mmCIF file of C-alpha atoms in Angstrom:
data_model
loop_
_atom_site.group_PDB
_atom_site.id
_atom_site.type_symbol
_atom_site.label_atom_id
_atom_site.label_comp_id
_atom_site.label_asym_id
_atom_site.label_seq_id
_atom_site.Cartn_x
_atom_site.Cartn_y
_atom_site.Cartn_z
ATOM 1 C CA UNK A 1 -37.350 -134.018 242.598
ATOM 2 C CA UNK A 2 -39.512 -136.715 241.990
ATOM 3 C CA UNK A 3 -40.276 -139.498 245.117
ATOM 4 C CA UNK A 4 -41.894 -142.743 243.214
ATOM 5 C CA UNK A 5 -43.250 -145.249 245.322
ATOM 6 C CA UNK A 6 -45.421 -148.358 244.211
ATOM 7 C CA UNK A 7 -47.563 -150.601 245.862
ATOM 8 C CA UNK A 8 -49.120 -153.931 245.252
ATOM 9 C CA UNK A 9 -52.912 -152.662 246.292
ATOM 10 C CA UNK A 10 -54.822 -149.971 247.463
ATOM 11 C CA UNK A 11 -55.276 -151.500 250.900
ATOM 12 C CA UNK A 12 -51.285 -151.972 250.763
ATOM 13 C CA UNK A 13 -50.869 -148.091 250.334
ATOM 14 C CA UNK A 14 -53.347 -147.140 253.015
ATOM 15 C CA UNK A 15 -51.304 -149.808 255.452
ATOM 16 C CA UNK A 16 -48.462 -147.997 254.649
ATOM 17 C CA UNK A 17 -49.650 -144.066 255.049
ATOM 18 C CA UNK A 18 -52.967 -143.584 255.897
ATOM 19 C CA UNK A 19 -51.683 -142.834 259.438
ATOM 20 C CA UNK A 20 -49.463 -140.508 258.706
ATOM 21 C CA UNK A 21 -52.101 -138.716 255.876
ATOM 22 C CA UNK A 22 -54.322 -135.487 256.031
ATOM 23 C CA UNK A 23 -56.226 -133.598 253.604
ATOM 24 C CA UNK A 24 -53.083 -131.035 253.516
ATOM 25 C CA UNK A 25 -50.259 -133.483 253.220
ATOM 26 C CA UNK A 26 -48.225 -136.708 254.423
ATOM 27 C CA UNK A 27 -45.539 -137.396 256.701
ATOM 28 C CA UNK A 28 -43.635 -139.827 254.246
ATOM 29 C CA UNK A 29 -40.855 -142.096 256.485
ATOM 30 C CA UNK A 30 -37.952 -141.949 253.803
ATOM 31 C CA UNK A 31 -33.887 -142.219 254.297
ATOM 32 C CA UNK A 32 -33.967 -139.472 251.445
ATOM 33 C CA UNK A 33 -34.399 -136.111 252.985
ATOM 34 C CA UNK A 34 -34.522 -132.909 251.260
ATOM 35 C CA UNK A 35 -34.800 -129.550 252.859
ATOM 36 C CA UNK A 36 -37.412 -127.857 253.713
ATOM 37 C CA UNK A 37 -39.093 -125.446 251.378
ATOM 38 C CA UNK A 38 -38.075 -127.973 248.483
ATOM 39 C CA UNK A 39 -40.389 -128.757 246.029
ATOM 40 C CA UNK A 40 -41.414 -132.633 245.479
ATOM 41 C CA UNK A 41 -43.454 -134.460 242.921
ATOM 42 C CA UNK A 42 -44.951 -137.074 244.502
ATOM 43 C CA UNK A 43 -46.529 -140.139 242.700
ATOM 44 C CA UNK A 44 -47.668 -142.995 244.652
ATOM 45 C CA UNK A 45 -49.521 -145.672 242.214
ATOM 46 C CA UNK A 46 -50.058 -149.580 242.363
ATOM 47 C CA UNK A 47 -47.460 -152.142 240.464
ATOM 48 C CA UNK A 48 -50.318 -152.139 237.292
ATOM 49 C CA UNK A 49 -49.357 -148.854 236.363
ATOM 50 C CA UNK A 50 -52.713 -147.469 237.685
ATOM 51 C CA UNK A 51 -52.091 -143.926 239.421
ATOM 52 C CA UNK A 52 -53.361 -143.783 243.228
ATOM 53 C CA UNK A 53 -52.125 -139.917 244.395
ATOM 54 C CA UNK A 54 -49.969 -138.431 242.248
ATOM 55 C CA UNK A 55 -49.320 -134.151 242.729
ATOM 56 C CA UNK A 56 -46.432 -131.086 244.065
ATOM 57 C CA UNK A 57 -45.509 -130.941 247.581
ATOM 58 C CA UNK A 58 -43.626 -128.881 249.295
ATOM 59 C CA UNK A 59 -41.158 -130.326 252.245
ATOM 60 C CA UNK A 60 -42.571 -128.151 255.486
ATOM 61 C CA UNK A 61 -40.556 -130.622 258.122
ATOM 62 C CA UNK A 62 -37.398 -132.603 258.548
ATOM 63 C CA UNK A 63 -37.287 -135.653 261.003
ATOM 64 C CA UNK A 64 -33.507 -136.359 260.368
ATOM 65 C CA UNK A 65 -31.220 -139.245 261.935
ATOM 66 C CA UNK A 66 -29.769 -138.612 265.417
ATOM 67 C CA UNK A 67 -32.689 -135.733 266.621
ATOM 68 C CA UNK A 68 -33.364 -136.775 270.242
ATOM 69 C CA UNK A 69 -36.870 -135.570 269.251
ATOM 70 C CA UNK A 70 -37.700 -137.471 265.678
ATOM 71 C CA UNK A 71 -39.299 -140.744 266.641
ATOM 72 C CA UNK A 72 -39.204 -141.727 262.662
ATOM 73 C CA UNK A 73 -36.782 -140.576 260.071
ATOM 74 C CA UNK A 74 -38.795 -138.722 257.443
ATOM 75 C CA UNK A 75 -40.154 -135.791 255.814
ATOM 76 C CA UNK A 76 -43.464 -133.715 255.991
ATOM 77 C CA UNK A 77 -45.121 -132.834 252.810
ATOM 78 C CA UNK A 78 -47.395 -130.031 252.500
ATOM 79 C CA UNK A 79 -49.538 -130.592 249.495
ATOM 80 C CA UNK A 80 -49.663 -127.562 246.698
ATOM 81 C CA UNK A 81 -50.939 -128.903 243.002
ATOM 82 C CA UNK A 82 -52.722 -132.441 243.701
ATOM 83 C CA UNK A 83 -55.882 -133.107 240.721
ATOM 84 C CA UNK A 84 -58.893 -133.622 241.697
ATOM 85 C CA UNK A 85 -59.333 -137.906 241.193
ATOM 86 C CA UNK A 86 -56.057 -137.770 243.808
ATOM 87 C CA UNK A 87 -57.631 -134.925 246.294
ATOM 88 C CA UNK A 88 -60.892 -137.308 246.437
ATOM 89 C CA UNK A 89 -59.049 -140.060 247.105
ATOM 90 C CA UNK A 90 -56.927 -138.350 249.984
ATOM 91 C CA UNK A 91 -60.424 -137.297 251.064
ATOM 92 C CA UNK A 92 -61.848 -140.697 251.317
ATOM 93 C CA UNK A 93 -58.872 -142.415 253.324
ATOM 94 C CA UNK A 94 -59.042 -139.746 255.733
ATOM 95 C CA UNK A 95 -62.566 -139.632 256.418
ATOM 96 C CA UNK A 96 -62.320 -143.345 256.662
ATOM 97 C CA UNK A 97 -59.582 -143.415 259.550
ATOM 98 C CA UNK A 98 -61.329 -141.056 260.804
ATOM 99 C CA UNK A 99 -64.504 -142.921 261.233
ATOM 100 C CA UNK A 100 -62.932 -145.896 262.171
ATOM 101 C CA UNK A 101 -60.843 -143.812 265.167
ATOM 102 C CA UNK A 102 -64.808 -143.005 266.299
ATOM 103 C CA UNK A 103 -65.597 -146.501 266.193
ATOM 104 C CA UNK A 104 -63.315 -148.003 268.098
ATOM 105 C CA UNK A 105 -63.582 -145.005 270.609
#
């Protein structure tokens, strides 16, 4: 199953998911739930064409409509095959939340 999503900018992306991203996968807020132990192809790239993360996940969580515990409807994606220019990328939002969390602390 491939999950496409596009995205004006870079900064538009990382808006969008940094929050919910980690070096070992995303929580992606979707009406389009699979279940879990699916496999995923994930490509996330800007409107130019340009690819930003693009790799195999595999669904490890299920936040569906109507659980009285799920604050967002969505799925969690454990990463499996990402390349490397996607990896560094993950890498470098995450680090950069993560400094930014420190600052503000």
């Amino acid at each position: 199953m491939l999950i496409r999503h596009r995205f004006n900018s870079l900064e538009e992306f990382i808006r969008e998911h940094a929050g919910d991203l980690s070096m070992g996968g995303l929580f992606l807020r979707t009406e389009s739930l699979r279940d879990v132990g699916s496999l995923v192809y994930l490509q996330f790239s800007l409107t130019t064409g340009e690819t930003l993360i693009e790799g195999l996940g595999r669904v490890v969580h299920v936040s569906a409509p109507g659980n009285t515990e799920a604050r967002t409807v969505g799925i969690g994606i454990e990463f499996v095959n990402f390349d490397e220019a996607s990896l560094a990328l993950i890498e470098e939002i995450v680090v950069e939340r993560l400094r930014g969390a420190r600052a503000r602390a």
